Coordinates of C-alpha atoms and ligand atoms in Angstrom, one line a residue:
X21 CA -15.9 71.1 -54.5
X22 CA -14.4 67.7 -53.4
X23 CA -10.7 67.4 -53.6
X24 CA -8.4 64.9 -54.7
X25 CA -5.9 63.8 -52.0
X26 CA -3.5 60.5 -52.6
X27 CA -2.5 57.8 -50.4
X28 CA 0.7 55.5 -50.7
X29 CA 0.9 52.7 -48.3
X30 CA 4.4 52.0 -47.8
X31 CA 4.1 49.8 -44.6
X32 CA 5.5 46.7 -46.0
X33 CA 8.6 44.7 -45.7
X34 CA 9.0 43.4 -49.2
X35 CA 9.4 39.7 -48.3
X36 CA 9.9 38.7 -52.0
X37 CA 12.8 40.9 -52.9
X38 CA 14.5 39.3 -49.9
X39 CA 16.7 42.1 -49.1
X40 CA 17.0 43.7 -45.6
X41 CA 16.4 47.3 -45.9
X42 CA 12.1 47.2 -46.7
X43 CA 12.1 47.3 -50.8
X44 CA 10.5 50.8 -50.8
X45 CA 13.7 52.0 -49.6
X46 CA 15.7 50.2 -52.2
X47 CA 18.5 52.4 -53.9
X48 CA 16.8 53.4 -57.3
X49 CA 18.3 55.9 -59.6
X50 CA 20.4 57.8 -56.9
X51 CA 16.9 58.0 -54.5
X52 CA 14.9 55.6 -52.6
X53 CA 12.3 53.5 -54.6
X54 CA 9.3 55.4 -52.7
X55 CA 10.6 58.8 -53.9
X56 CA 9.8 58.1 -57.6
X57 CA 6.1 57.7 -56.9
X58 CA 6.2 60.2 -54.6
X59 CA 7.7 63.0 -56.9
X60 CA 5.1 62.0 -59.2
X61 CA 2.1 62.5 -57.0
X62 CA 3.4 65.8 -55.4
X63 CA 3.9 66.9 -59.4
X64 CA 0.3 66.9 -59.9
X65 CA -1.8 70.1 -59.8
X66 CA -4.6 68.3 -59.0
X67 CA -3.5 66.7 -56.2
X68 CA -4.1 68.1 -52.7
X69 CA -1.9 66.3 -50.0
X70 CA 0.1 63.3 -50.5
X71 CA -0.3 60.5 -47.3
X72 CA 2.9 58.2 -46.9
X73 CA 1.5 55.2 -44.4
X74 CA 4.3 53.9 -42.7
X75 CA 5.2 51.4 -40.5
X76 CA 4.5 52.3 -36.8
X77 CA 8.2 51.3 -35.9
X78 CA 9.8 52.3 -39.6
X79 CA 13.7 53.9 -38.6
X80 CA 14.1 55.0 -42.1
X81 CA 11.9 57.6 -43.0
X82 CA 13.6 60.3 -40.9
X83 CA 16.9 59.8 -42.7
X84 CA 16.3 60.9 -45.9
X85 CA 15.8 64.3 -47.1
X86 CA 11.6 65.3 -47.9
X87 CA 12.2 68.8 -47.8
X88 CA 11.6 69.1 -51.9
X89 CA 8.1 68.3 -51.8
X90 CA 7.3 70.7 -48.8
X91 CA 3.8 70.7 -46.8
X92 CA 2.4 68.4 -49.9
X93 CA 4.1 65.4 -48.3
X94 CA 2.5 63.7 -45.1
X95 CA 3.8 60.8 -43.3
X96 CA 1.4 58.9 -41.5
X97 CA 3.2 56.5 -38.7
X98 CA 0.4 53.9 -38.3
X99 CA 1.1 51.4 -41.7
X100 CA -0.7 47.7 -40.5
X101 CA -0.1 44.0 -40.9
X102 CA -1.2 44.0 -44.8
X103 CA -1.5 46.6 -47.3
X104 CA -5.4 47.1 -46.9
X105 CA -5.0 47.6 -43.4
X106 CA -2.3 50.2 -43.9
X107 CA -4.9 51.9 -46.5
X108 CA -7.6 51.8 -43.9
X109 CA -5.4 53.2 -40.7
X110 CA -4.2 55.7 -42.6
X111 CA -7.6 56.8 -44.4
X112 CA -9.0 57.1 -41.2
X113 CA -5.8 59.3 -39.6
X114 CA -6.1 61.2 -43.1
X115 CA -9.8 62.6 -42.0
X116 CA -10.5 63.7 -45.2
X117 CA -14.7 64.5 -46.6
X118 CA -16.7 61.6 -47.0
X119 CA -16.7 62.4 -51.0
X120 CA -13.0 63.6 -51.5
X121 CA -11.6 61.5 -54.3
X122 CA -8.8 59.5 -52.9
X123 CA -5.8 58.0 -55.2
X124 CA -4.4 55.0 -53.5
X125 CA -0.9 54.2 -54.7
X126 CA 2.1 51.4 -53.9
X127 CA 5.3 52.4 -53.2
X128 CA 6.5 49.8 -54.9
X129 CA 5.1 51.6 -58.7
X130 CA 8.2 54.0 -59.4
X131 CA 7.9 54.1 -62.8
X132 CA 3.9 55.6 -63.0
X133 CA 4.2 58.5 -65.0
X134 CA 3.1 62.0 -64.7
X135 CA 1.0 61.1 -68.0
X136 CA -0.7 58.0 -66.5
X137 CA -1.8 59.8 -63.2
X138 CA -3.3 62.6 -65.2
X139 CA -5.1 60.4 -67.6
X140 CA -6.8 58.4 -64.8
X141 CA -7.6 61.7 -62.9
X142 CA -9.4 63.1 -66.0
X143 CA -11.1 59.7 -66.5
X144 CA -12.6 59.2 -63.5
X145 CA -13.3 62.8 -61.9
X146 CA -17.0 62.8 -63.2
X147 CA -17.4 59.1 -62.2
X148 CA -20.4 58.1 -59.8
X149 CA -17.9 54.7 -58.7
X150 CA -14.3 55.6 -59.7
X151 CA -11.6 53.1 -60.9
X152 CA -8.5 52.0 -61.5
X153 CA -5.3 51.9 -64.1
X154 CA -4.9 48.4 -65.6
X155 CA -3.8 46.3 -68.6
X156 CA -5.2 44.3 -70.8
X157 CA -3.7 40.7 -70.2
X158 CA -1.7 39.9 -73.3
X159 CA 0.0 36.7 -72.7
X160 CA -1.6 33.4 -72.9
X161 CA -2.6 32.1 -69.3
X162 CA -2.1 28.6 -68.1
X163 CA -3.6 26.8 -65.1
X164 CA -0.8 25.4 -63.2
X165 CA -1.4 21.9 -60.7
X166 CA 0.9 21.0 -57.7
X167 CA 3.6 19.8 -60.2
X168 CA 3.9 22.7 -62.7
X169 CA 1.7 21.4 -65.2
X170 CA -0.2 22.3 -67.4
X171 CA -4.2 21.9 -66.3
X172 CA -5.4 23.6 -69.2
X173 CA -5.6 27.1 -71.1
X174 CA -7.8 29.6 -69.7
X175 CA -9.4 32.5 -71.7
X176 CA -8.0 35.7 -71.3
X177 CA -10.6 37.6 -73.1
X178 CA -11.6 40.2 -71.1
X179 CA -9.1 39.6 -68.3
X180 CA -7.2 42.5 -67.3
X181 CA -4.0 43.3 -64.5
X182 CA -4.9 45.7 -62.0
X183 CA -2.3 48.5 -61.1
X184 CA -2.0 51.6 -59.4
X185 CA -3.4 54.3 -58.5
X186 CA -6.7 52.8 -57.6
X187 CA -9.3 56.1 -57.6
X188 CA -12.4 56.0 -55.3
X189 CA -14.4 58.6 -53.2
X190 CA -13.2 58.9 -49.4
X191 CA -16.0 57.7 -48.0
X192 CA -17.1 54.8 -50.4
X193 CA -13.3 53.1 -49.7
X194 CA -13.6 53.5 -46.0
X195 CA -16.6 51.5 -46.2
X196 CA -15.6 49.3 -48.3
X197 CA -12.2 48.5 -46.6
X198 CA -14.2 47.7 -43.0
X199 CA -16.6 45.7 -45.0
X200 CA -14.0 43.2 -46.7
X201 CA -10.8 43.9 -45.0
X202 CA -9.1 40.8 -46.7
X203 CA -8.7 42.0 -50.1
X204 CA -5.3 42.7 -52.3
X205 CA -6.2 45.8 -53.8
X206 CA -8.8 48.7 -53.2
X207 CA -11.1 48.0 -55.6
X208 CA -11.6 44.5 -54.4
X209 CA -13.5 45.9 -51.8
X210 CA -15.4 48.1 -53.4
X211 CA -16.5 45.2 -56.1
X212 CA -17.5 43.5 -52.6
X213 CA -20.2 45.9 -52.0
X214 CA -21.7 45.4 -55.1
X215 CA -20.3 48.2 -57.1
X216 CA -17.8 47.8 -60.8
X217 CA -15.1 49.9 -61.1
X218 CA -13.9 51.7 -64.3
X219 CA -10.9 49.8 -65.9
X220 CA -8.7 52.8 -67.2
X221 CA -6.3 51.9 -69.8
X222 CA -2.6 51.6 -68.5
X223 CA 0.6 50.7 -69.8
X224 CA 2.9 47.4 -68.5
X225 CA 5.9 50.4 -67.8
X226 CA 3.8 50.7 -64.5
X227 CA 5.0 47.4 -63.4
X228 CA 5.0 46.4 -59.4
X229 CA 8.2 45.8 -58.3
X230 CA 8.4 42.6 -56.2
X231 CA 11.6 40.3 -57.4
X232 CA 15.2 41.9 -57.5
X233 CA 14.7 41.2 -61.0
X234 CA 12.7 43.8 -61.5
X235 CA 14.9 46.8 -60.4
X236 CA 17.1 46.4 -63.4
X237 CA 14.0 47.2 -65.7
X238 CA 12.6 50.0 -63.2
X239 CA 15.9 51.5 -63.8
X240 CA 16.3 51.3 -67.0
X241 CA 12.7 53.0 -67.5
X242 CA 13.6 55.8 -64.9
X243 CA 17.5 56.7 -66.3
X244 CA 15.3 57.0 -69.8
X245 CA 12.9 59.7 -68.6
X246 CA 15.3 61.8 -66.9
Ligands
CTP326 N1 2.1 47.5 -47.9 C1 1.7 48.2 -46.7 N2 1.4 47.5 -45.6 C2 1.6 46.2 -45.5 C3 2.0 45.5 -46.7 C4 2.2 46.2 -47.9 O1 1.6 49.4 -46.8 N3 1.4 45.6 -44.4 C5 2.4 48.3 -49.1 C6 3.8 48.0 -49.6 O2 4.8 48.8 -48.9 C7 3.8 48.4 -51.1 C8 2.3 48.1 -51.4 O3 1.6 47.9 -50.2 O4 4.0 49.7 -51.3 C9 2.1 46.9 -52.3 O5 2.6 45.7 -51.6 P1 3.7 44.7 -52.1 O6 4.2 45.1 -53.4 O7 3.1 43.3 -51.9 O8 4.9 45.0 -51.0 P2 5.3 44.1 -49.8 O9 4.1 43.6 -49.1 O10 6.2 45.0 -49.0 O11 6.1 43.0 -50.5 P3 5.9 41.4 -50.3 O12 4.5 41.1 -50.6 O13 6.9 40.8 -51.3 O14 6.3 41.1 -48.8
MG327 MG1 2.7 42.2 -50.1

């Protein structure tokens, strides 16, 4: 029986939130950012081992306190210059089976919920391609030109935000990733090789965080469910 292991790649510096210590480390009700999607992962019985990537030289790791999630937790030292090559180094220091199911998760998610990660499990467990959470865009979208105006209106029928976790077979990402290394998210790269991913219905509360804008909400969202 294949196993489900996740991955969070937590190698980044977090550029757009412009503060000095790397967003994932960000205070965030009482804990560092990373630990909310951590405790999440670590909570679910269907998941074997939980992969931290980090950053080769990260100095922050080692000074918090992992202890509460016990073997389940495993850093992985060798994050690299963008987020698909952290998912890559650390999917091949992982060494998992070619057809263990693989959860790839940001960091930067703190607010996925026990709820959402068991929902996309159960979705995708019996798929032949596996998948991702996502939203259906619900805004109206405008093409911008150089000057902030309006170009025109595009259809957003059928248009949908990718999010996190992002579920494939062990073997079909690795593949995928050294075939088109210059994608944003996982499934980019499997789309690349021909194959369509199963979009699994989400819910906006799994929001990236990117702008210091957006820790007010992510808190807000986190005090609620404790
Ligand atoms: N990430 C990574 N390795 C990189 C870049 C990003 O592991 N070289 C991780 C981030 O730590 C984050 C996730 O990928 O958990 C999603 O990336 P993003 O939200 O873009 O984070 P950053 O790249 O750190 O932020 P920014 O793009 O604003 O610099
Ligand atoms: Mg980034």
């Amino acid at each position: 029986m294949s196993e489900i292991f996740a991955l969070v790649p937590a190698a980044g510096c977090g550029s757009r939130m412009g503060s000095e210590l790397p967003k994932q480390y960000l205070p965030l009700v009482g804990q560092p950012m990373i630990y909310h999607a951590l405790a999440t992962l670590c909570a679910s019985p269907d998941v074997s081992i939980v992969f931290v990537v980090l950053a080769p030289d990260d100095v922050y790791w080692h000074s918090y306190d992992w202890s509460i999630f016990g073997d389940k937790l495993q850093p992985l030292f060798c994050g690299g210059s963008t987020r698909a090559e952290s998912v890559l180094n650390g999917l091949m220091a992982a060494e998992l089976e070619l057809d263990d199911w693989l959860l790839v998760h940001d960091a930067a998610r703190p607010c996925l919920s026990r709820k959402q990660l068991a929902f996309l499990i159960e979705a995708l467990r019996d798929d032949d391609v596996g998948g991702i959470l996502a939203v259906p865009v619900a805004d109206t979208l405008k093409r911008a030109d150089a000057e902030c105006r309006i170009v025109h209106t595009e259809n957003r029928a059928g248009v949908w935000q990718a999010q996190t976790p992002q579920m494939f077979r062990a073997g079909l990402l690795l593949q995928a990733l050294r075939t088109a290394p210059n994608v944003t998210d996982d499934a980019s790269a499997v789309e690349a090789l021909g194959f369509h991913p199963k979009l699994v219905t989400s819910s906006s509360s799994n929001f990236k965080v990117t702008y210091p804008q957006d820790i007010e909400l992510a808190e807000l969202l986190l005090t609620r469910r404790k």
